[in-house]
Amino acid sequence: MAHIVIVGSGIAGLFAAAKLANAGHEVSVITKQRAEDSSTNWAQGGIAAILDKTNHVGMEAHIQDTLQSGDGLCDETVVRSIIEEAGERIHDLVNIGVRFQQGTDGKYSLAKEGGHSEHRILHAKDATGKEIERALIEHAENEPRIHLKPNTLAIDIIQRHHGHPSHGVAGVWCLDQITNKVLTIEADALILATGGVGRLWKETTNPSVATGDGLAMAYRAGACVKDLAFIQFHPTALFSDSKRPFLISEALRGEGAVLLDDTGLAAWNQACKDAELQGIAIPFPEKFSFTKLHSPLGSMATRDIVARAIDQCLKESGKTHVHLVTSHLDKQRLNEHFPTIQRRLEEEGMILGIDPIPVVPAAHYMVGGIEVDHLGRAFLQEDGTNMPHLYAIGEVACTGMHGANRLASNSLLEAVVYAHRTAEYLIANPPSPYQGTRPNWRAEGLDLLGEHASIIHDRMSLRNTMEKEVGIVRKNKRLERASRRLTLFNNEVERMWRTSLPSREIVELRNLALVGHLVVADAIDRAENRGLHFNLDLLKDGKHEPTMKELD
Ligand code: SIN
């Protein structure tokens, strides 16, 4: 029987494992912390899906919203095929044990987020990812064919026949973080489901594991990567001086929460007082929102537009944050639907449904990734043919679904559909066991890394560079400065890497530095502004060239 190894324990990795195990395959799932330490676990919003295959109007609307959000760069065939498959995959998740929220009538409660023209997002209050992860982990733990390997950090892909990418994959070297030994894990097929790279930026909604490991490993092994300039900044992370950003789900705006700057907030407060005096209903705050200047959809425009609107507002005003107001909404309903957000606000001395929530954008999602075909198969840099036995699914993969800007709550959907496809492909075409030898890890002559403090410092300076020079709005000079720094940085990290025993710090720093370099290179290469890539130097005569989205 072939060895199938999955790296990553979010929705994509665990769902693929469930499918493969169900078909009789033994699957190892390697994960660098605990199984639940994945971006999926932190997803609040939900999973966009039209469940009824006969609802052609609903399906077409979801397709059009996705294409619109992707700003002309989505692969329409991919978008259509994923959205058409959504109902079946949701059915699978429910069978595995995921409990999506239902109303008293037994129908699923459907939420709305930015860029969606309809309510179509299945969710579990404001902790959808946690519920999905709970069910998938429970399933994995009860399935004897799935071997969860926590605390196992993937370092590099092992090539067949010692070295040429076109021969494909023979396994993966991993650091066992309990024994500190490097393991040679054999794989006849390797599925990367390692998530994103939010930790490359100082302010991010991502968990600590999001360090671009899978993308960096695949690139080093000779796989193609694509569209890395498209880094999605979530418009509304809770602003806090001291703590890491906490996501304030876009579903809150779907319920009617509105973004206001200081001036808008003052004007709305005054309008509320006037309305009270006159004994009339308070006005809806959207007409006071600065976001209206950027899109007729205002606070509910797609993420690229809203994040840019906030960025501009903060730069012009010199303020640290804008406000998300909810006091015009039904407090009981808010408490029922957003208990996680409510709890966190209470920790900060605020009350949902009363206090304006201070928010800022933060790095959230990697839209580009390892380029894959419709089955999740990676491509070779060398000649663009498939790289044998290497697959990528979930955030680490670039399928063409998201174009230049992912539509909210489309990522869990894409992940589950591609996990299914890759698993089905491997079930129908099991890889033949690799009979060749696998090289051992080059352990000789390596020293314990004696420069721990400098690594921490380096990681901070890398994040500061990305935050300052490769943010929501870019400029050529800044990108070029970042590129120079990252080149030096990569050389320095590689030098340390060649001579030191692997540790989580150095493995992650090496991956972050490489992915940072690739993001900047893609941003420099782009000749037009699309979706999430916005370079002021690409504005003709100081004007923004209209994108597909704006021309529509
Ligand atoms: C959110 O709840 O706003 C995040 C959902 C997503 O990133 O799709």
Coordinates of C-alpha atoms and ligand atoms in Angstrom, one line a residue:
M1 CA 0.0 0.0 0.0
A2 CA 1.2 3.5 -0.8
H3 CA 2.1 6.0 1.9
I4 CA 0.1 9.1 1.7
V5 CA 1.3 12.0 3.9
I6 CA -0.6 15.2 4.5
V7 CA 1.1 18.2 6.0
G8 CA -1.4 20.4 7.9
S9 CA -4.4 19.8 10.1
G10 CA -6.9 22.4 9.0
I11 CA -10.1 21.8 7.1
A12 CA -8.2 20.8 3.9
G13 CA -5.8 18.4 5.4
L14 CA -8.3 16.6 7.8
F15 CA -11.0 16.4 5.2
A16 CA -8.7 14.8 2.6
A17 CA -7.5 12.4 5.3
A18 CA -11.1 11.4 6.2
K19 CA -11.8 10.7 2.5
L20 CA -8.6 8.7 2.0
A21 CA -9.0 6.7 5.2
N22 CA -12.6 6.0 4.3
A23 CA -11.4 4.4 1.0
G24 CA -9.0 2.1 3.0
H25 CA -5.8 4.2 2.8
E26 CA -3.4 4.7 5.7
V27 CA -2.8 8.4 6.0
S28 CA -0.3 10.3 8.2
V29 CA -1.2 13.9 9.1
I30 CA 1.8 15.9 10.1
T31 CA 1.1 19.1 12.1
K32 CA 3.6 21.3 13.8
Q33 CA 1.7 22.0 17.0
R34 CA -1.6 20.4 18.2
A35 CA -4.0 19.3 15.5
E36 CA -6.4 22.2 16.3
D37 CA -3.7 24.9 15.9
S38 CA -4.7 25.8 12.4
S39 CA -6.2 28.9 10.7
T40 CA -9.4 26.9 10.2
N41 CA -9.8 26.9 14.0
W42 CA -9.8 30.7 14.0
A43 CA -12.2 31.2 11.2
Q44 CA -15.3 33.0 12.5
G45 CA -17.4 33.8 9.5
G46 CA -18.3 30.6 7.7
I47 CA -18.6 28.7 4.5
A48 CA -20.4 30.2 1.5
A49 CA -22.6 27.6 -0.3
I50 CA -25.8 27.1 -2.2
L51 CA -27.1 23.8 -1.0
D52 CA -29.9 23.2 -3.5
K53 CA -28.5 22.1 -6.9
T54 CA -31.7 23.2 -8.6
N55 CA -31.3 26.8 -7.3
H56 CA -29.7 28.0 -10.5
V57 CA -30.4 31.7 -9.8
G58 CA -28.7 31.5 -6.3
M59 CA -25.8 29.6 -7.7
E60 CA -25.3 32.1 -10.6
A61 CA -25.4 35.0 -8.1
H62 CA -22.7 33.3 -6.0
I63 CA -20.6 32.8 -9.1
Q64 CA -21.0 36.4 -10.2
D65 CA -20.2 37.8 -6.7
T66 CA -17.0 35.6 -6.7
L67 CA -15.9 36.8 -10.2
Q68 CA -16.7 40.4 -9.3
S69 CA -14.7 40.2 -6.1
G70 CA -11.7 38.6 -7.9
D71 CA -11.5 41.7 -10.1
G72 CA -11.2 39.9 -13.5
L73 CA -8.6 37.4 -12.5
C74 CA -10.7 34.4 -11.4
D75 CA -10.7 31.3 -13.5
E76 CA -14.4 31.1 -14.3
T77 CA -14.4 27.4 -14.9
V78 CA -12.9 26.8 -11.5
V79 CA -15.3 29.2 -9.8
R80 CA -18.3 27.5 -11.4
S81 CA -17.2 24.0 -10.7
I82 CA -16.5 24.7 -7.0
I83 CA -19.7 26.5 -6.4
E84 CA -21.7 23.8 -8.2
E85 CA -20.0 21.2 -5.9
A86 CA -20.7 23.1 -2.7
G87 CA -23.9 21.3 -1.7
E88 CA -22.3 17.8 -1.8
R89 CA -19.3 18.8 0.2
I90 CA -21.4 20.5 2.9
H91 CA -23.4 17.3 3.1
D92 CA -20.1 15.4 3.7
L93 CA -19.2 17.8 6.5
V94 CA -22.5 17.4 8.1
N95 CA -22.2 13.6 7.9
I96 CA -18.8 13.9 9.6
G97 CA -20.5 15.7 12.4
V98 CA -20.2 19.4 11.7
R99 CA -23.2 21.2 13.2
F100 CA -24.0 24.4 11.3
Q101 CA -26.4 26.8 13.0
Q102 CA -30.1 26.2 12.3
G103 CA -33.2 28.3 13.0
T104 CA -36.2 27.0 15.0
D105 CA -37.7 25.9 11.6
G106 CA -34.7 23.5 11.2
K107 CA -33.4 25.5 8.2
Y108 CA -29.8 26.6 8.1
S109 CA -29.2 30.1 9.3
L110 CA -27.5 32.0 6.5
A111 CA -25.2 35.0 7.1
K112 CA -24.0 37.6 4.7
E113 CA -20.5 39.2 4.3
G114 CA -18.9 41.9 2.2
G115 CA -19.3 41.4 -1.6
H116 CA -22.1 38.9 -1.2
S117 CA -25.4 40.0 -2.8
E118 CA -27.4 37.4 -0.7
H119 CA -27.4 35.6 2.6
R120 CA -25.6 32.3 1.7
I121 CA -23.0 31.7 4.4
L122 CA -23.4 28.6 6.6
H123 CA -22.0 29.2 10.1
A124 CA -21.8 28.1 13.7
K125 CA -22.4 31.4 15.5
D126 CA -19.1 33.3 15.2
A127 CA -16.9 30.2 15.6
T128 CA -17.5 28.3 12.5
G129 CA -13.9 27.1 12.0
K130 CA -13.8 25.9 15.6
E131 CA -16.9 23.7 15.0
I132 CA -15.5 22.3 11.7
E133 CA -12.2 21.6 13.3
R134 CA -13.8 19.9 16.3
A135 CA -15.8 17.6 14.1
L136 CA -12.9 16.7 11.8
I137 CA -10.4 16.1 14.7
E138 CA -12.9 13.9 16.5
H139 CA -13.4 12.0 13.3
A140 CA -9.7 11.6 12.7
E141 CA -9.1 10.5 16.3
N142 CA -11.7 7.8 15.9
E143 CA -10.4 6.6 12.5
P144 CA -7.6 4.0 13.0
R145 CA -6.2 4.7 9.5
I146 CA -5.5 8.3 10.2
H147 CA -2.3 8.8 12.1
L148 CA -2.1 12.3 13.6
K149 CA 1.5 13.4 14.2
P150 CA 1.5 16.6 16.3
N151 CA 4.6 18.6 17.2
T152 CA 6.1 17.5 13.9
L153 CA 7.5 20.3 11.8
A154 CA 8.0 19.7 8.1
I155 CA 11.3 21.0 7.0
D156 CA 11.9 20.1 3.3
I157 CA 10.5 17.8 0.6
I158 CA 12.6 14.7 -0.3
Q159 CA 13.0 14.2 -4.0
R160 CA 12.9 10.8 -5.7
H161 CA 16.2 9.5 -7.0
H162 CA 18.1 12.0 -4.9
G163 CA 17.3 15.2 -6.5
H164 CA 15.6 16.1 -9.8
P165 CA 12.2 17.7 -9.3
S166 CA 10.7 16.0 -12.3
H167 CA 11.2 12.6 -10.6
G168 CA 8.7 13.7 -8.0
V169 CA 8.4 13.4 -4.3
A170 CA 9.7 10.6 -2.0
G171 CA 8.9 12.0 1.4
V172 CA 9.5 14.9 3.8
W173 CA 12.1 15.6 6.4
C174 CA 10.5 16.7 9.6
L175 CA 11.7 18.0 13.0
D176 CA 10.2 16.0 15.9
Q177 CA 9.9 18.8 18.3
I178 CA 9.8 16.5 21.4
T179 CA 13.1 14.7 20.7
N180 CA 14.6 17.4 18.5
K181 CA 15.5 14.7 16.0
V182 CA 15.0 15.0 12.2
L183 CA 12.8 12.3 10.9
T184 CA 12.8 11.0 7.3
I185 CA 9.1 10.4 6.7
E186 CA 8.4 8.3 3.6
A187 CA 5.6 9.4 1.2
D188 CA 4.6 8.1 -2.1
A189 CA 2.3 11.1 -2.4
L190 CA 2.6 14.3 -0.4
I191 CA -0.4 16.7 0.1
L192 CA 0.5 20.1 1.4
A193 CA -2.3 21.7 3.4
T194 CA -0.2 24.1 5.4
G195 CA -2.3 27.3 5.2
G196 CA -1.0 30.8 4.8
V197 CA 1.7 33.2 5.8
G198 CA 0.0 35.9 7.9
R199 CA 2.9 35.9 10.4
L200 CA 5.0 37.6 7.8
W201 CA 3.2 40.8 8.8
K202 CA 3.3 42.6 12.2
E203 CA -0.4 42.9 12.4
T204 CA -2.3 39.7 11.4
T205 CA -5.4 37.8 12.3
N206 CA -3.5 34.5 11.7
P207 CA -2.4 32.0 14.4
S208 CA 1.3 31.5 15.1
V209 CA 1.6 28.5 12.8
A210 CA 0.9 30.6 9.6
T211 CA 4.5 30.9 8.5
G212 CA 4.3 29.9 4.8
D213 CA 6.1 26.5 5.4
G214 CA 4.3 24.5 2.7
L215 CA 4.7 27.2 0.1
A216 CA 8.4 27.7 0.9
M217 CA 9.1 23.9 0.8
A218 CA 7.3 23.4 -2.5
Y219 CA 9.1 26.3 -4.1
R220 CA 12.5 25.0 -2.9
A221 CA 11.6 21.6 -4.4
G222 CA 10.9 23.1 -7.8
A223 CA 7.1 23.7 -7.8
C224 CA 5.4 26.8 -9.4
V225 CA 3.9 29.5 -7.2
K226 CA 1.5 32.1 -8.4
D227 CA -0.2 35.4 -7.6
L228 CA 1.7 36.0 -4.3
A229 CA 1.3 39.7 -4.4
F230 CA -2.4 39.3 -3.6
I231 CA -2.3 39.3 0.2
Q232 CA -5.7 40.0 1.7
F233 CA -5.9 42.4 4.6
H234 CA -9.1 41.9 6.7
P235 CA -10.6 45.3 7.2
T236 CA -11.7 44.8 10.7
A237 CA -9.3 43.5 13.3
L238 CA -9.8 44.8 16.8
F239 CA -7.4 47.6 17.5
S240 CA -5.4 47.1 20.7
D241 CA -2.1 48.8 21.7
S242 CA -0.8 45.7 23.4
K243 CA -2.6 42.5 22.3
R244 CA -2.4 40.8 18.9
P245 CA -5.2 41.7 16.5
F246 CA -8.4 39.8 17.1
L247 CA -10.8 39.3 14.1
I248 CA -14.1 41.1 14.2
S249 CA -16.0 39.0 11.7
E250 CA -17.3 40.5 8.5
A251 CA -20.6 38.8 9.4
L252 CA -21.1 41.6 11.9
R253 CA -21.2 44.1 9.0
G254 CA -23.5 41.6 7.3
E255 CA -25.9 42.1 10.3
G256 CA -25.7 45.9 9.7
A257 CA -22.6 47.1 11.6
V258 CA -21.1 50.1 9.9
L259 CA -17.7 51.6 9.6
L260 CA -17.3 55.3 10.6
D261 CA -14.4 57.6 11.0
D262 CA -14.2 60.2 13.8
T263 CA -16.2 62.7 11.8
G264 CA -18.8 60.2 10.7
L265 CA -19.2 59.0 14.3
A266 CA -19.7 62.5 15.6
A267 CA -22.2 63.3 12.9
W268 CA -24.1 60.1 13.5
N269 CA -24.1 60.6 17.3
Q270 CA -25.6 64.1 16.7
A271 CA -28.2 62.7 14.2
C272 CA -29.2 60.2 16.9
K273 CA -29.6 62.9 19.5
D274 CA -31.7 65.0 17.1
A275 CA -33.9 62.0 16.3
E276 CA -34.4 61.3 20.0
L277 CA -35.5 64.9 20.6
Q278 CA -37.9 64.7 17.7
G279 CA -39.2 61.3 18.9
I280 CA -38.3 59.7 15.5
A281 CA -36.3 56.5 14.7
I282 CA -32.5 56.9 14.7
P283 CA -31.0 57.0 11.2
F284 CA -29.1 54.1 9.7
P285 CA -25.4 55.0 10.1
E286 CA -24.2 54.0 6.6
K287 CA -24.9 57.4 5.1
F288 CA -22.2 58.8 7.5
S289 CA -19.6 56.2 6.5
F290 CA -16.4 57.2 4.7
T291 CA -16.6 53.9 2.8
K292 CA -19.4 55.3 0.7
L293 CA -16.8 57.5 -1.1
H294 CA -15.1 54.3 -2.3
S295 CA -18.1 52.1 -3.3
P296 CA -21.8 52.3 -3.4
L297 CA -21.8 49.2 -1.2
G298 CA -20.1 51.2 1.5
S299 CA -19.2 49.0 4.6
M300 CA -20.3 45.9 2.6
A301 CA -18.0 46.4 -0.3
T302 CA -15.4 43.7 -1.0
R303 CA -12.4 43.5 1.3
D304 CA -9.8 45.0 -1.0
I305 CA -11.9 48.2 -1.3
V306 CA -12.9 48.4 2.4
A307 CA -9.3 47.8 3.6
R308 CA -8.0 50.4 1.2
A309 CA -10.6 52.9 2.3
I310 CA -9.7 52.5 5.9
D311 CA -5.9 52.7 5.1
Q312 CA -6.5 56.0 3.3
C313 CA -8.7 57.3 6.1
L314 CA -6.1 56.5 8.7
K315 CA -3.2 58.0 6.7
E316 CA -5.1 61.2 6.0
S317 CA -6.4 61.6 9.6
G318 CA -3.3 60.4 11.4
K319 CA -5.6 58.3 13.7
T320 CA -4.9 54.8 14.9
H321 CA -8.2 53.2 14.1
V322 CA -11.8 53.7 12.7
H323 CA -15.0 52.6 14.4
L324 CA -17.4 49.8 13.8
V325 CA -20.8 50.8 15.2
T326 CA -23.5 48.4 16.3
S327 CA -25.6 50.4 18.7
H328 CA -28.5 50.6 16.1
L329 CA -28.8 46.8 16.0
D330 CA -30.8 44.3 18.0
K331 CA -28.5 43.6 21.0
Q332 CA -30.1 40.2 21.9
R333 CA -29.6 39.0 18.3
L334 CA -26.0 40.2 18.3
N335 CA -25.3 38.4 21.6
E336 CA -26.8 35.2 20.2
H337 CA -24.9 35.3 16.9
F338 CA -21.5 36.7 18.1
P339 CA -20.7 35.3 21.5
T340 CA -17.0 35.0 20.8
I341 CA -16.7 38.6 19.8
Q342 CA -18.9 39.7 22.7
R343 CA -16.6 37.9 25.2
R344 CA -13.5 39.4 23.8
L345 CA -15.0 42.9 23.7
E346 CA -16.0 42.5 27.4
E347 CA -12.3 41.7 28.2
E348 CA -11.5 45.0 26.7
G349 CA -14.2 46.8 28.7
M350 CA -16.6 47.2 25.7
I351 CA -20.2 46.0 25.1
L352 CA -21.3 44.7 21.7
G353 CA -24.4 46.6 20.6
I354 CA -23.4 49.6 22.6
D355 CA -19.8 50.7 22.2
P356 CA -18.1 51.6 18.9
I357 CA -15.5 48.9 18.3
P358 CA -12.0 50.3 17.3
V359 CA -10.8 48.4 14.2
V360 CA -7.9 48.4 11.8
P361 CA -7.0 46.2 8.8
A362 CA -4.6 43.2 9.4
A363 CA -3.0 40.6 7.2
H364 CA -5.5 37.8 6.9
Y365 CA -5.3 35.5 3.8
M366 CA -2.8 34.5 1.1
V367 CA -4.8 34.5 -2.1
G368 CA -2.0 33.2 -4.3
G369 CA 0.0 30.1 -3.5
I370 CA 1.3 26.8 -5.0
E371 CA -0.2 26.7 -8.5
V372 CA -2.4 23.6 -8.9
D373 CA -4.6 22.1 -11.5
H374 CA -8.3 21.1 -11.0
L375 CA -7.2 18.0 -9.0
G376 CA -4.7 19.9 -6.7
R377 CA -1.6 18.7 -8.6
A378 CA 1.4 21.0 -8.4
F379 CA 3.4 22.1 -11.5
L380 CA 7.1 22.1 -12.1
Q381 CA 8.9 25.4 -12.4
E382 CA 11.1 23.9 -15.0
D383 CA 8.6 23.1 -17.8
G384 CA 5.1 23.7 -16.4
T385 CA 4.2 20.0 -16.4
N386 CA 2.8 18.3 -13.3
M387 CA 5.3 17.7 -10.5
P388 CA 4.8 14.0 -9.8
H389 CA 3.2 13.1 -6.4
L390 CA 3.0 16.6 -5.0
Y391 CA -0.4 18.1 -4.3
A392 CA -1.5 21.3 -2.6
I393 CA -5.0 22.1 -1.1
G394 CA -6.5 24.9 1.0
E395 CA -4.9 28.3 1.5
V396 CA -1.5 27.2 0.4
A397 CA -2.8 26.4 -3.1
C398 CA -3.7 28.8 -5.9
T399 CA -6.5 27.2 -7.8
G400 CA -7.8 30.2 -9.7
M401 CA -11.0 30.5 -7.5
H402 CA -10.1 33.8 -5.8
G403 CA -8.5 35.8 -8.6
A404 CA -7.1 39.0 -7.3
N405 CA -9.3 39.2 -4.2
R406 CA -11.0 36.3 -2.4
L407 CA -14.7 36.7 -1.7
A408 CA -15.4 36.3 2.1
S409 CA -16.1 32.8 3.2
N410 CA -15.1 31.2 -0.1
S411 CA -11.9 29.8 1.3
L412 CA -13.3 27.0 3.5
L413 CA -15.5 26.0 0.5
E414 CA -12.5 25.9 -1.9
A415 CA -10.5 23.9 0.7
V416 CA -13.1 21.3 1.2
V417 CA -13.8 20.9 -2.6
Y418 CA -10.1 20.5 -3.5
A419 CA -9.5 18.2 -0.5
H420 CA -12.2 16.0 -1.9
R421 CA -10.9 16.1 -5.5
T422 CA -7.3 15.3 -4.5
A423 CA -8.4 12.5 -2.3
E424 CA -10.7 11.0 -5.0
Y425 CA -7.9 11.3 -7.5
L426 CA -5.4 9.4 -5.3
I427 CA -8.1 6.8 -4.5
A428 CA -8.6 6.2 -8.2
N429 CA -4.9 6.5 -9.1
P430 CA -3.0 5.2 -6.1
P431 CA 0.7 6.1 -6.4
S432 CA 3.0 3.2 -6.8
P433 CA 5.2 2.7 -3.8
Y434 CA 8.6 4.2 -4.3
Q435 CA 11.3 1.5 -4.2
G436 CA 14.4 3.8 -4.3
T437 CA 16.4 4.9 -1.4
R438 CA 15.8 8.1 0.5
P439 CA 18.7 10.2 1.7
N440 CA 19.1 10.8 5.3
W441 CA 19.1 14.3 6.7
R442 CA 22.5 16.0 6.4
A443 CA 23.2 15.9 10.1
E444 CA 27.0 16.1 10.2
G445 CA 28.9 19.2 11.2
L446 CA 25.8 21.1 12.4
D447 CA 25.9 23.1 15.6
L448 CA 23.2 24.2 17.9
L449 CA 22.1 27.6 16.8
G450 CA 23.9 29.9 19.2
E451 CA 22.2 33.1 17.9
H452 CA 18.7 32.7 19.3
A453 CA 18.4 36.4 20.3
S454 CA 19.4 37.5 16.8
I455 CA 16.8 35.2 15.2
I456 CA 14.0 36.8 17.3
H457 CA 15.3 40.2 16.3
D458 CA 15.5 39.2 12.6
R459 CA 12.0 37.9 12.6
M460 CA 10.7 41.1 14.1
S461 CA 12.6 43.2 11.6
L462 CA 11.3 41.0 8.7
R463 CA 7.7 41.6 9.9
N464 CA 8.3 45.3 10.3
T465 CA 9.7 45.5 6.7
M466 CA 6.6 43.7 5.3
E467 CA 4.2 45.8 7.4
K468 CA 5.8 49.1 6.3
E469 CA 6.9 48.4 2.7
V470 CA 4.5 45.7 1.5
G471 CA 1.1 46.7 2.9
I472 CA -2.3 47.5 1.5
V473 CA -1.0 50.5 -0.6
R474 CA 2.4 50.0 -2.3
K475 CA 5.0 52.1 -4.1
N476 CA 7.8 51.1 -6.3
K477 CA 10.5 52.6 -4.1
R478 CA 9.2 50.8 -1.0
L479 CA 8.9 47.5 -2.8
E480 CA 12.4 47.9 -4.2
R481 CA 13.7 48.7 -0.7
A482 CA 11.9 45.6 0.7
S483 CA 13.4 43.5 -2.1
R484 CA 17.0 44.6 -1.3
R485 CA 16.5 43.9 2.4
L486 CA 14.9 40.6 1.8
T487 CA 17.8 39.5 -0.5
L488 CA 20.3 40.3 2.2
F489 CA 18.1 38.6 4.8
N490 CA 17.6 35.4 2.8
N491 CA 21.4 35.1 2.3
E492 CA 22.0 35.6 6.0
V493 CA 19.3 33.1 7.0
E494 CA 20.6 30.5 4.5
R495 CA 24.1 30.9 6.0
M496 CA 22.7 30.2 9.5
W497 CA 20.6 27.3 8.1
R498 CA 23.6 25.5 6.5
T499 CA 25.5 25.4 9.7
S500 CA 23.0 24.9 12.5
L501 CA 20.9 22.1 13.8
P502 CA 17.3 22.7 12.8
S503 CA 15.0 24.3 15.3
R504 CA 11.5 25.7 14.9
E505 CA 12.8 29.3 15.0
I506 CA 15.3 28.8 12.1
V507 CA 12.9 26.7 10.0
E508 CA 10.2 29.2 10.2
L509 CA 12.5 32.2 9.7
R510 CA 13.9 30.6 6.6
N511 CA 10.4 30.0 5.2
L512 CA 9.1 33.4 6.1
A513 CA 12.1 35.1 4.5
L514 CA 11.7 33.1 1.3
V515 CA 7.9 33.7 1.0
G516 CA 8.5 37.4 1.8
H517 CA 11.0 37.6 -1.1
L518 CA 8.5 35.9 -3.5
V519 CA 5.6 38.2 -2.4
V520 CA 7.7 41.3 -3.1
A521 CA 9.0 39.9 -6.4
D522 CA 5.5 39.3 -7.6
A523 CA 4.4 42.7 -6.5
I524 CA 7.3 44.4 -8.3
D525 CA 6.5 42.4 -11.5
R526 CA 2.9 43.5 -11.7
A527 CA 2.1 46.1 -14.4
E528 CA -1.4 46.9 -13.2
N529 CA -3.5 47.4 -10.1
R530 CA -6.0 44.6 -9.5
G531 CA -7.9 43.5 -6.5
L532 CA -5.5 43.4 -3.6
H533 CA -2.5 44.7 -5.4
F534 CA -2.5 48.5 -5.3
N535 CA 0.6 50.4 -6.3
L536 CA 0.4 54.2 -6.3
D537 CA 3.1 54.3 -9.0
L538 CA 0.8 52.5 -11.4
L539 CA -1.8 55.3 -11.3
K540 CA -1.7 57.0 -14.7
D541 CA -1.5 60.9 -14.3
G542 CA -2.1 60.5 -10.6
K543 CA -5.4 58.7 -11.4
H544 CA -6.4 55.2 -10.5
E545 CA -6.9 53.2 -13.7
P546 CA -10.4 51.7 -13.3
T547 CA -10.3 47.9 -12.6
M548 CA -12.8 45.5 -14.1
K549 CA -14.7 45.7 -10.8
E550 CA -15.1 49.5 -11.0
L551 CA -16.0 49.4 -14.7
D552 CA -18.9 47.0 -14.1
Ligands
SIN1 C1 -14.7 36.8 8.8 O1 -15.4 36.2 9.6 O2 -14.8 38.0 8.5 C2 -13.6 36.0 8.0 C3 -14.2 35.1 7.0 C4 -13.2 34.9 5.9 O3 -12.0 35.3 6.0 O4 -13.7 34.4 4.9

